[in-house]
Amino acid sequence: HDESPFIASIASVISILQRIFSNPHITKVGQNVKFDLHCLAWLGIVDYRGPYHDTMLMSQLIDENTSHKLKDLVRDYLSQFANYESEVGKGWETASLEPLVKYNALDSDLTLRLYWIFTEILLLETPEIRMYRNLTAPATMTLFHMEETGMHVDKAYLIESIRKVEKIISDQEEMMYDH
């Protein structure tokens, strides 16, 4: 932003962020963490260590049938902050720095509050917390790296697998019509 006091020292800001994200002793919490990791990679920050928690993924484990957008989660779980983004309005590109700073600070604060709420809910649901801690959260980094660098696909194997699945589906449909 043109009004930012950090424009002249963006390298020092990136350096601070790099130290935070590479520190294995700092727990990172975010909403849609993979998106944030892609933004950090764009800035050249590629050393990620320590635990990462994603409120979007946590909310999906709690209730897969609702919206997992931050604004909707805030409305559902922290209703006193519903529509907190309205101060900025639709003019993100033209808004002055002050409302953007307030919005970003509140966005971060509400994400952390949701993290604590979701952690408490998941702790009551033993299989879900195990799934989150042992599968979903660790998979975030793996999926991010796959998206960032791509992956090799055995096209012949994939085509053969599709053919086999199509045959299974066809056989099942045929059995359904026979009964």
mmCIF file of N, CA and C in Angstrom, residues 29-160:
data_model
loop_
_atom_site.group_PDB
_atom_site.id
_atom_site.type_symbol
_atom_site.label_atom_id
_atom_site.label_comp_id
_atom_site.label_asym_id
_atom_site.label_seq_id
_atom_site.Cartn_x
_atom_site.Cartn_y
_atom_site.Cartn_z
ATOM 1 N N VAL A 29 -0.953 -20.403 12.873
ATOM 2 C CA VAL A 29 -2.393 -20.629 12.729
ATOM 3 C C VAL A 29 -2.883 -19.736 11.599
ATOM 4 N N GLY A 30 -3.694 -20.300 10.720
ATOM 5 C CA GLY A 30 -4.231 -19.502 9.625
ATOM 6 C C GLY A 30 -5.539 -20.070 9.107
ATOM 7 N N GLN A 31 -6.142 -19.322 8.216
ATOM 8 C CA GLN A 31 -7.350 -19.746 7.518
ATOM 9 C C GLN A 31 -6.929 -19.977 6.078
ATOM 10 N N ASN A 32 -7.014 -21.222 5.620
ATOM 11 C CA ASN A 32 -6.560 -21.613 4.287
ATOM 12 C C ASN A 32 -5.035 -21.449 4.197
ATOM 13 N N VAL A 33 -4.338 -22.185 5.016
ATOM 14 C CA VAL A 33 -2.889 -22.080 5.168
ATOM 15 C C VAL A 33 -2.148 -22.316 3.849
ATOM 16 N N LYS A 34 -2.630 -23.242 3.037
ATOM 17 C CA LYS A 34 -1.927 -23.495 1.779
ATOM 18 C C LYS A 34 -1.853 -22.233 0.917
ATOM 19 N N PHE A 35 -2.914 -21.461 0.881
ATOM 20 C CA PHE A 35 -2.908 -20.203 0.124
ATOM 21 C C PHE A 35 -1.820 -19.272 0.663
ATOM 22 N N ASP A 36 -1.768 -19.149 1.989
ATOM 23 C CA ASP A 36 -0.753 -18.283 2.608
ATOM 24 C C ASP A 36 0.656 -18.768 2.286
ATOM 25 N N LEU A 37 0.857 -20.080 2.282
ATOM 26 C CA LEU A 37 2.183 -20.625 1.964
ATOM 27 C C LEU A 37 2.581 -20.295 0.530
ATOM 28 N N HIS A 38 1.611 -20.330 -0.388
ATOM 29 C CA HIS A 38 1.913 -19.941 -1.776
ATOM 30 C C HIS A 38 2.303 -18.463 -1.852
ATOM 31 N N CYS A 39 1.627 -17.612 -1.069
ATOM 32 C CA CYS A 39 1.980 -16.188 -1.035
ATOM 33 C C CYS A 39 3.387 -15.994 -0.478
ATOM 34 N N LEU A 40 3.713 -16.735 0.570
ATOM 35 C CA LEU A 40 5.056 -16.644 1.145
ATOM 36 C C LEU A 40 6.108 -17.110 0.146
ATOM 37 N N ALA A 41 5.816 -18.189 -0.571
ATOM 38 C CA ALA A 41 6.766 -18.684 -1.583
ATOM 39 C C ALA A 41 6.989 -17.623 -2.663
ATOM 40 N N TRP A 42 5.945 -16.917 -3.032
ATOM 41 C CA TRP A 42 6.063 -15.842 -4.014
ATOM 42 C C TRP A 42 7.007 -14.750 -3.516
ATOM 43 N N LEU A 43 7.036 -14.556 -2.184
ATOM 44 C CA LEU A 43 7.948 -13.570 -1.590
ATOM 45 C C LEU A 43 9.359 -14.127 -1.379
ATOM 46 N N GLY A 44 9.543 -15.415 -1.681
ATOM 47 C CA GLY A 44 10.856 -16.036 -1.506
ATOM 48 C C GLY A 44 11.026 -16.718 -0.168
ATOM 49 N N ILE A 45 9.967 -16.804 0.614
ATOM 50 C CA ILE A 45 10.018 -17.478 1.912
ATOM 51 C C ILE A 45 9.618 -18.926 1.673
ATOM 52 N N VAL A 46 10.601 -19.834 1.780
ATOM 53 C CA VAL A 46 10.325 -21.237 1.428
ATOM 54 C C VAL A 46 10.740 -22.230 2.507
ATOM 55 N N ASP A 47 11.213 -21.747 3.642
ATOM 56 C CA ASP A 47 11.618 -22.631 4.734
ATOM 57 C C ASP A 47 10.518 -22.608 5.787
ATOM 58 N N TYR A 48 9.731 -23.687 5.835
ATOM 59 C CA TYR A 48 8.596 -23.750 6.755
ATOM 60 C C TYR A 48 8.843 -24.856 7.773
ATOM 61 N N ARG A 49 8.841 -24.498 9.031
ATOM 62 C CA ARG A 49 9.041 -25.491 10.089
ATOM 63 C C ARG A 49 8.055 -25.239 11.212
ATOM 64 N N GLY A 50 7.843 -26.274 11.993
ATOM 65 C CA GLY A 50 6.944 -26.149 13.131
ATOM 66 C C GLY A 50 5.518 -26.497 12.758
ATOM 67 N N PRO A 51 4.651 -26.525 13.755
ATOM 68 C CA PRO A 51 3.258 -26.900 13.500
ATOM 69 C C PRO A 51 2.476 -25.783 12.813
ATOM 70 N N TYR A 52 1.609 -26.198 11.902
ATOM 71 C CA TYR A 52 0.693 -25.298 11.203
ATOM 72 C C TYR A 52 -0.715 -25.797 11.452
ATOM 73 N N HIS A 53 -1.614 -24.879 11.798
ATOM 74 C CA HIS A 53 -3.013 -25.251 12.015
ATOM 75 C C HIS A 53 -3.887 -24.399 11.110
ATOM 76 N N ASP A 54 -4.837 -25.037 10.459
ATOM 77 C CA ASP A 54 -5.682 -24.392 9.463
ATOM 78 C C ASP A 54 -7.133 -24.446 9.930
ATOM 79 N N THR A 55 -7.707 -23.283 10.253
ATOM 80 C CA THR A 55 -9.081 -23.247 10.741
ATOM 81 C C THR A 55 -10.083 -23.689 9.674
ATOM 82 N N MET A 56 -9.753 -23.498 8.412
ATOM 83 C CA MET A 56 -10.653 -23.956 7.351
ATOM 84 C C MET A 56 -10.748 -25.481 7.365
ATOM 85 N N LEU A 57 -9.610 -26.157 7.492
ATOM 86 C CA LEU A 57 -9.616 -27.617 7.537
ATOM 87 C C LEU A 57 -10.255 -28.128 8.818
ATOM 88 N N MET A 58 -10.018 -27.435 9.920
ATOM 89 C CA MET A 58 -10.634 -27.839 11.184
ATOM 90 C C MET A 58 -12.163 -27.759 11.076
ATOM 91 N N SER A 59 -12.654 -26.681 10.465
ATOM 92 C CA SER A 59 -14.103 -26.514 10.343
ATOM 93 C C SER A 59 -14.703 -27.584 9.432
ATOM 94 N N GLN A 60 -13.956 -28.016 8.429
ATOM 95 C CA GLN A 60 -14.447 -29.079 7.544
ATOM 96 C C GLN A 60 -14.629 -30.389 8.301
ATOM 97 N N LEU A 61 -13.749 -30.665 9.255
ATOM 98 C CA LEU A 61 -13.897 -31.877 10.054
ATOM 99 C C LEU A 61 -15.064 -31.772 11.033
ATOM 100 N N ILE A 62 -15.339 -30.576 11.490
ATOM 101 C CA ILE A 62 -16.441 -30.379 12.435
ATOM 102 C C ILE A 62 -17.788 -30.503 11.735
ATOM 103 N N ASP A 63 -17.929 -29.874 10.578
ATOM 104 C CA ASP A 63 -19.190 -29.936 9.829
ATOM 105 C C ASP A 63 -18.894 -29.720 8.354
ATOM 106 N N GLU A 64 -18.868 -30.809 7.607
ATOM 107 C CA GLU A 64 -18.521 -30.726 6.191
ATOM 108 C C GLU A 64 -19.648 -30.135 5.346
ATOM 109 N N ASN A 65 -20.821 -29.895 5.936
ATOM 110 C CA ASN A 65 -21.981 -29.427 5.170
ATOM 111 C C ASN A 65 -22.200 -27.920 5.237
ATOM 112 N N THR A 66 -21.269 -27.179 5.811
ATOM 113 C CA THR A 66 -21.432 -25.731 5.893
ATOM 114 C C THR A 66 -20.292 -25.038 5.163
ATOM 115 N N SER A 67 -20.429 -23.744 4.998
ATOM 116 C CA SER A 67 -19.371 -22.951 4.366
ATOM 117 C C SER A 67 -18.163 -22.876 5.292
ATOM 118 N N HIS A 68 -16.990 -22.871 4.716
ATOM 119 C CA HIS A 68 -15.755 -22.805 5.500
ATOM 120 C C HIS A 68 -14.999 -21.501 5.243
ATOM 121 N N LYS A 69 -15.691 -20.538 4.630
ATOM 122 C CA LYS A 69 -15.095 -19.219 4.426
ATOM 123 C C LYS A 69 -15.007 -18.512 5.771
ATOM 124 N N LEU A 70 -13.951 -17.744 5.956
ATOM 125 C CA LEU A 70 -13.718 -17.081 7.238
ATOM 126 C C LEU A 70 -14.905 -16.217 7.649
ATOM 127 N N LYS A 71 -15.435 -15.424 6.750
ATOM 128 C CA LYS A 71 -16.548 -14.527 7.106
ATOM 129 C C LYS A 71 -17.751 -15.333 7.599
ATOM 130 N N ASP A 72 -18.024 -16.484 6.964
ATOM 131 C CA ASP A 72 -19.150 -17.324 7.374
ATOM 132 C C ASP A 72 -18.874 -17.987 8.716
ATOM 133 N N LEU A 73 -17.651 -18.429 8.938
ATOM 134 C CA LEU A 73 -17.291 -19.038 10.221
ATOM 135 C C LEU A 73 -17.400 -18.020 11.353
ATOM 136 N N VAL A 74 -16.966 -16.800 11.084
ATOM 137 C CA VAL A 74 -17.078 -15.739 12.086
ATOM 138 C C VAL A 74 -18.548 -15.482 12.395
ATOM 139 N N ARG A 75 -19.377 -15.409 11.368
ATOM 140 C CA ARG A 75 -20.812 -15.186 11.583
ATOM 141 C C ARG A 75 -21.416 -16.309 12.442
ATOM 142 N N ASP A 76 -21.004 -17.565 12.178
ATOM 143 C CA ASP A 76 -21.578 -18.714 12.876
ATOM 144 C C ASP A 76 -21.042 -18.897 14.300
ATOM 145 N N TYR A 77 -19.765 -18.610 14.523
ATOM 146 C CA TYR A 77 -19.149 -18.902 15.817
ATOM 147 C C TYR A 77 -18.839 -17.669 16.658
ATOM 148 N N LEU A 78 -18.682 -16.536 16.011
ATOM 149 C CA LEU A 78 -18.340 -15.294 16.714
ATOM 150 C C LEU A 78 -19.257 -14.184 16.205
ATOM 151 N N SER A 79 -20.536 -14.361 16.389
ATOM 152 C CA SER A 79 -21.539 -13.501 15.754
ATOM 153 C C SER A 79 -21.383 -12.019 16.108
ATOM 154 N N GLN A 80 -20.784 -11.719 17.246
ATOM 155 C CA GLN A 80 -20.599 -10.315 17.611
ATOM 156 C C GLN A 80 -19.662 -9.599 16.640
ATOM 157 N N PHE A 81 -18.916 -10.361 15.830
ATOM 158 C CA PHE A 81 -18.003 -9.765 14.851
ATOM 159 C C PHE A 81 -18.510 -9.922 13.411
ATOM 160 N N ALA A 82 -19.742 -10.382 13.245
ATOM 161 C CA ALA A 82 -20.288 -10.577 11.896
ATOM 162 C C ALA A 82 -20.183 -9.269 11.110
ATOM 163 N N ASN A 83 -19.842 -9.385 9.857
ATOM 164 C CA ASN A 83 -19.708 -8.237 8.933
ATOM 165 C C ASN A 83 -18.582 -7.281 9.321
ATOM 166 N N TYR A 84 -17.563 -7.804 9.970
ATOM 167 C CA TYR A 84 -16.454 -6.948 10.402
ATOM 168 C C TYR A 84 -15.714 -6.314 9.231
ATOM 169 N N GLU A 85 -15.849 -6.902 8.058
ATOM 170 C CA GLU A 85 -15.139 -6.368 6.893
ATOM 171 C C GLU A 85 -15.861 -5.189 6.261
ATOM 172 N N SER A 86 -17.044 -4.856 6.733
ATOM 173 C CA SER A 86 -17.851 -3.811 6.094
ATOM 174 C C SER A 86 -17.188 -2.429 6.144
ATOM 175 N N GLU A 87 -16.312 -2.193 7.099
ATOM 176 C CA GLU A 87 -15.647 -0.886 7.183
ATOM 177 C C GLU A 87 -14.798 -0.614 5.942
ATOM 178 N N VAL A 88 -14.214 -1.670 5.382
ATOM 179 C CA VAL A 88 -13.401 -1.500 4.182
ATOM 180 C C VAL A 88 -14.304 -1.377 2.968
ATOM 181 N N GLY A 89 -15.438 -2.060 2.988
ATOM 182 C CA GLY A 89 -16.362 -2.011 1.858
ATOM 183 C C GLY A 89 -15.819 -2.768 0.669
ATOM 184 N N LYS A 90 -16.215 -2.340 -0.498
ATOM 185 C CA LYS A 90 -15.813 -3.024 -1.736
ATOM 186 C C LYS A 90 -14.551 -2.421 -2.350
ATOM 187 N N GLY A 91 -14.070 -1.322 -1.800
ATOM 188 C CA GLY A 91 -12.952 -0.621 -2.425
ATOM 189 C C GLY A 91 -11.596 -0.976 -1.866
ATOM 190 N N TRP A 92 -11.236 -2.252 -1.917
ATOM 191 C CA TRP A 92 -9.947 -2.694 -1.367
ATOM 192 C C TRP A 92 -8.782 -1.938 -1.994
ATOM 193 N N GLU A 93 -8.854 -1.735 -3.298
ATOM 194 C CA GLU A 93 -7.738 -1.109 -4.007
ATOM 195 C C GLU A 93 -7.605 0.370 -3.673
ATOM 196 N N THR A 94 -8.725 1.010 -3.311
ATOM 197 C CA THR A 94 -8.693 2.448 -3.070
ATOM 198 C C THR A 94 -8.787 2.815 -1.591
ATOM 199 N N ALA A 95 -8.987 1.834 -0.723
ATOM 200 C CA ALA A 95 -9.130 2.118 0.714
ATOM 201 C C ALA A 95 -7.823 2.672 1.272
ATOM 202 N N SER A 96 -7.948 3.547 2.255
ATOM 203 C CA SER A 96 -6.746 4.063 2.907
ATOM 204 C C SER A 96 -6.164 2.961 3.794
ATOM 205 N N LEU A 97 -4.961 3.168 4.244
ATOM 206 C CA LEU A 97 -4.241 2.139 4.999
ATOM 207 C C LEU A 97 -4.903 1.816 6.338
ATOM 208 N N GLU A 98 -5.420 2.815 7.037
ATOM 209 C CA GLU A 98 -5.941 2.585 8.390
ATOM 210 C C GLU A 98 -7.049 1.519 8.450
ATOM 211 N N PRO A 99 -8.097 1.591 7.629
ATOM 212 C CA PRO A 99 -9.110 0.528 7.712
ATOM 213 C C PRO A 99 -8.582 -0.837 7.268
ATOM 214 N N LEU A 100 -7.629 -0.843 6.360
ATOM 215 C CA LEU A 100 -7.037 -2.114 5.933
ATOM 216 C C LEU A 100 -6.242 -2.751 7.068
ATOM 217 N N VAL A 101 -5.501 -1.940 7.807
ATOM 218 C CA VAL A 101 -4.725 -2.449 8.944
ATOM 219 C C VAL A 101 -5.662 -3.008 10.004
ATOM 220 N N LYS A 102 -6.729 -2.261 10.314
ATOM 221 C CA LYS A 102 -7.714 -2.735 11.298
ATOM 222 C C LYS A 102 -8.345 -4.050 10.826
ATOM 223 N N TYR A 103 -8.710 -4.089 9.553
ATOM 224 C CA TYR A 103 -9.333 -5.294 9.002
ATOM 225 C C TYR A 103 -8.382 -6.487 9.115
ATOM 226 N N ASN A 104 -7.138 -6.308 8.713
ATOM 227 C CA ASN A 104 -6.173 -7.409 8.755
ATOM 228 C C ASN A 104 -5.890 -7.869 10.177
ATOM 229 N N ALA A 105 -5.805 -6.932 11.096
ATOM 230 C CA ALA A 105 -5.581 -7.300 12.499
ATOM 231 C C ALA A 105 -6.766 -8.095 13.032
ATOM 232 N N LEU A 106 -7.976 -7.656 12.716
ATOM 233 C CA LEU A 106 -9.169 -8.360 13.186
ATOM 234 C C LEU A 106 -9.290 -9.720 12.500
ATOM 235 N N ASP A 107 -8.961 -9.769 11.234
ATOM 236 C CA ASP A 107 -8.963 -11.033 10.486
ATOM 237 C C ASP A 107 -8.060 -12.054 11.188
ATOM 238 N N SER A 108 -6.875 -11.639 11.573
ATOM 239 C CA SER A 108 -5.929 -12.522 12.261
ATOM 240 C C SER A 108 -6.435 -12.904 13.641
ATOM 241 N N ASP A 109 -6.956 -11.931 14.371
ATOM 242 C CA ASP A 109 -7.471 -12.197 15.713
ATOM 243 C C ASP A 109 -8.633 -13.187 15.657
ATOM 244 N N LEU A 110 -9.550 -12.997 14.729
ATOM 245 C CA LEU A 110 -10.711 -13.885 14.626
ATOM 246 C C LEU A 110 -10.300 -15.288 14.196
ATOM 247 N N THR A 111 -9.300 -15.387 13.343
ATOM 248 C CA THR A 111 -8.794 -16.705 12.952
ATOM 249 C C THR A 111 -8.237 -17.429 14.176
ATOM 250 N N LEU A 112 -7.488 -16.728 15.007
ATOM 251 C CA LEU A 112 -6.949 -17.346 16.224
ATOM 252 C C LEU A 112 -8.071 -17.738 17.183
ATOM 253 N N ARG A 113 -9.081 -16.907 17.317
ATOM 254 C CA ARG A 113 -10.219 -17.251 18.176
ATOM 255 C C ARG A 113 -10.924 -18.505 17.657
ATOM 256 N N LEU A 114 -11.112 -18.586 16.342
ATOM 257 C CA LEU A 114 -11.739 -19.779 15.756
ATOM 258 C C LEU A 114 -10.886 -21.016 16.007
ATOM 259 N N TYR A 115 -9.574 -20.852 15.922
ATOM 260 C CA TYR A 115 -8.675 -21.976 16.196
ATOM 261 C C TYR A 115 -8.945 -22.544 17.589
ATOM 262 N N TRP A 116 -9.057 -21.684 18.591
ATOM 263 C CA TRP A 116 -9.288 -22.161 19.962
ATOM 264 C C TRP A 116 -10.671 -22.799 20.086
ATOM 265 N N ILE A 117 -11.669 -22.217 19.454
ATOM 266 C CA ILE A 117 -13.021 -22.802 19.480
ATOM 267 C C ILE A 117 -13.010 -24.178 18.819
ATOM 268 N N PHE A 118 -12.401 -24.264 17.643
ATOM 269 C CA PHE A 118 -12.396 -25.525 16.898
ATOM 270 C C PHE A 118 -11.566 -26.585 17.613
ATOM 271 N N THR A 119 -10.466 -26.174 18.238
ATOM 272 C CA THR A 119 -9.653 -27.126 18.994
ATOM 273 C C THR A 119 -10.479 -27.715 20.130
ATOM 274 N N GLU A 120 -11.218 -26.877 20.819
ATOM 275 C CA GLU A 120 -12.065 -27.352 21.924
ATOM 276 C C GLU A 120 -13.134 -28.328 21.399
ATOM 277 N N ILE A 121 -13.763 -28.003 20.280
ATOM 278 C CA ILE A 121 -14.783 -28.884 19.703
ATOM 279 C C ILE A 121 -14.160 -30.209 19.269
ATOM 280 N N LEU A 122 -13.030 -30.137 18.590
ATOM 281 C CA LEU A 122 -12.392 -31.359 18.089
ATOM 282 C C LEU A 122 -11.886 -32.241 19.229
ATOM 283 N N LEU A 123 -11.464 -31.636 20.324
ATOM 284 C CA LEU A 123 -11.011 -32.442 21.462
ATOM 285 C C LEU A 123 -12.144 -33.279 22.042
ATOM 286 N N LEU A 124 -13.380 -32.829 21.871
ATOM 287 C CA LEU A 124 -14.541 -33.593 22.342
ATOM 288 C C LEU A 124 -14.862 -34.752 21.399
ATOM 289 N N GLU A 125 -14.382 -34.656 20.173
ATOM 290 C CA GLU A 125 -14.678 -35.655 19.151
ATOM 291 C C GLU A 125 -13.380 -36.398 18.814
ATOM 292 N N THR A 126 -13.071 -37.405 19.612
ATOM 293 C CA THR A 126 -11.778 -38.082 19.559
ATOM 294 C C THR A 126 -11.343 -38.515 18.160
ATOM 295 N N PRO A 127 -12.178 -39.189 17.368
ATOM 296 C CA PRO A 127 -11.692 -39.601 16.036
ATOM 297 C C PRO A 127 -11.338 -38.396 15.153
ATOM 298 N N GLU A 128 -12.101 -37.314 15.275
ATOM 299 C CA GLU A 128 -11.844 -36.147 14.433
ATOM 300 C C GLU A 128 -10.527 -35.458 14.797
ATOM 301 N N ILE A 129 -10.245 -35.350 16.093
ATOM 302 C CA ILE A 129 -8.981 -34.702 16.479
ATOM 303 C C ILE A 129 -7.796 -35.559 16.050
ATOM 304 N N ARG A 130 -7.948 -36.881 16.145
ATOM 305 C CA ARG A 130 -6.867 -37.758 15.669
ATOM 306 C C ARG A 130 -6.681 -37.597 14.162
ATOM 307 N N MET A 131 -7.797 -37.520 13.433
ATOM 308 C CA MET A 131 -7.702 -37.340 11.983
ATOM 309 C C MET A 131 -7.034 -36.009 11.658
ATOM 310 N N TYR A 132 -7.425 -34.957 12.377
ATOM 311 C CA TYR A 132 -6.832 -33.643 12.118
ATOM 312 C C TYR A 132 -5.336 -33.644 12.418
ATOM 313 N N ARG A 133 -4.960 -34.119 13.604
ATOM 314 C CA ARG A 133 -3.556 -34.058 14.030
ATOM 315 C C ARG A 133 -2.654 -35.017 13.266
ATOM 316 N N ASN A 134 -3.183 -36.195 12.887
ATOM 317 C CA ASN A 134 -2.338 -37.225 12.278
ATOM 318 C C ASN A 134 -2.417 -37.280 10.756
ATOM 319 N N LEU A 135 -3.439 -36.662 10.171
ATOM 320 C CA LEU A 135 -3.591 -36.758 8.725
ATOM 321 C C LEU A 135 -3.773 -35.386 8.077
ATOM 322 N N THR A 136 -4.826 -34.690 8.463
ATOM 323 C CA THR A 136 -5.191 -33.448 7.776
ATOM 324 C C THR A 136 -4.119 -32.373 7.915
ATOM 325 N N ALA A 137 -3.711 -32.060 9.140
ATOM 326 C CA ALA A 137 -2.712 -30.995 9.343
ATOM 327 C C ALA A 137 -1.377 -31.333 8.680
ATOM 328 N N PRO A 138 -0.821 -32.541 8.887
ATOM 329 C CA PRO A 138 0.450 -32.846 8.221
ATOM 330 C C PRO A 138 0.339 -32.877 6.693
ATOM 331 N N ALA A 139 -0.827 -33.262 6.186
ATOM 332 C CA ALA A 139 -0.992 -33.331 4.726
ATOM 333 C C ALA A 139 -0.966 -31.951 4.091
ATOM 334 N N THR A 140 -1.248 -30.916 4.863
ATOM 335 C CA THR A 140 -1.258 -29.556 4.317
ATOM 336 C C THR A 140 0.079 -29.227 3.663
ATOM 337 N N MET A 141 1.161 -29.514 4.354
ATOM 338 C CA MET A 141 2.483 -29.196 3.801
ATOM 339 C C MET A 141 2.782 -30.039 2.565
ATOM 340 N N THR A 142 2.417 -31.311 2.612
ATOM 341 C CA THR A 142 2.653 -32.188 1.467
ATOM 342 C C THR A 142 1.883 -31.686 0.254
ATOM 343 N N LEU A 143 0.613 -31.363 0.453
ATOM 344 C CA LEU A 143 -0.206 -30.864 -0.657
ATOM 345 C C LEU A 143 0.326 -29.533 -1.175
ATOM 346 N N PHE A 144 0.778 -28.671 -0.273
ATOM 347 C CA PHE A 144 1.355 -27.404 -0.699
ATOM 348 C C PHE A 144 2.565 -27.647 -1.598
ATOM 349 N N HIS A 145 3.468 -28.529 -1.167
ATOM 350 C CA HIS A 145 4.671 -28.797 -1.964
ATOM 351 C C HIS A 145 4.308 -29.414 -3.321
ATOM 352 N N MET A 146 3.298 -30.266 -3.341
ATOM 353 C CA MET A 146 2.859 -30.838 -4.619
ATOM 354 C C MET A 146 2.333 -29.738 -5.540
ATOM 355 N N GLU A 147 1.553 -28.820 -4.996
ATOM 356 C CA GLU A 147 1.022 -27.718 -5.795
ATOM 357 C C GLU A 147 2.133 -26.780 -6.259
ATOM 358 N N GLU A 148 3.103 -26.552 -5.387
ATOM 359 C CA GLU A 148 4.173 -25.597 -5.694
ATOM 360 C C GLU A 148 5.138 -26.141 -6.746
ATOM 361 N N THR A 149 5.463 -27.424 -6.658
ATOM 362 C CA THR A 149 6.480 -27.982 -7.554
ATOM 363 C C THR A 149 5.923 -28.907 -8.621
ATOM 364 N N GLY A 150 4.668 -29.306 -8.462
ATOM 365 C CA GLY A 150 4.086 -30.259 -9.409
ATOM 366 C C GLY A 150 4.479 -31.675 -9.021
ATOM 367 N N MET A 151 3.961 -32.618 -9.775
ATOM 368 C CA MET A 151 4.278 -34.019 -9.503
ATOM 369 C C MET A 151 4.188 -34.805 -10.791
ATOM 370 N N HIS A 152 4.907 -35.903 -10.830
ATOM 371 C CA HIS A 152 4.884 -36.758 -12.012
ATOM 372 C C HIS A 152 3.703 -37.711 -11.916
ATOM 373 N N VAL A 153 3.061 -37.912 -13.056
ATOM 374 C CA VAL A 153 1.927 -38.822 -13.114
ATOM 375 C C VAL A 153 2.234 -39.888 -14.159
ATOM 376 N N ASP A 154 2.035 -41.141 -13.784
ATOM 377 C CA ASP A 154 2.192 -42.254 -14.714
ATOM 378 C C ASP A 154 0.918 -42.337 -15.537
ATOM 379 N N LYS A 155 0.944 -41.716 -16.710
ATOM 380 C CA LYS A 155 -0.256 -41.590 -17.533
ATOM 381 C C LYS A 155 -0.825 -42.953 -17.918
ATOM 382 N N ALA A 156 0.021 -43.883 -18.294
ATOM 383 C CA ALA A 156 -0.465 -45.213 -18.692
ATOM 384 C C ALA A 156 -1.170 -45.894 -17.516
ATOM 385 N N TYR A 157 -0.594 -45.822 -16.331
ATOM 386 C CA TYR A 157 -1.203 -46.416 -15.141
ATOM 387 C C TYR A 157 -2.533 -45.745 -14.829
ATOM 388 N N LEU A 158 -2.581 -44.426 -14.953
ATOM 389 C CA LEU A 158 -3.807 -43.682 -14.695
ATOM 390 C C LEU A 158 -4.912 -44.082 -15.676
ATOM 391 N N ILE A 159 -4.581 -44.191 -16.935
ATOM 392 C CA ILE A 159 -5.566 -44.589 -17.949
ATOM 393 C C ILE A 159 -6.069 -46.002 -17.668
ATOM 394 N N GLU A 160 -5.177 -46.906 -17.316
ATOM 395 C CA GLU A 160 -5.572 -48.283 -17.008
ATOM 396 C C GLU A 160 -6.453 -48.324 -15.758
#
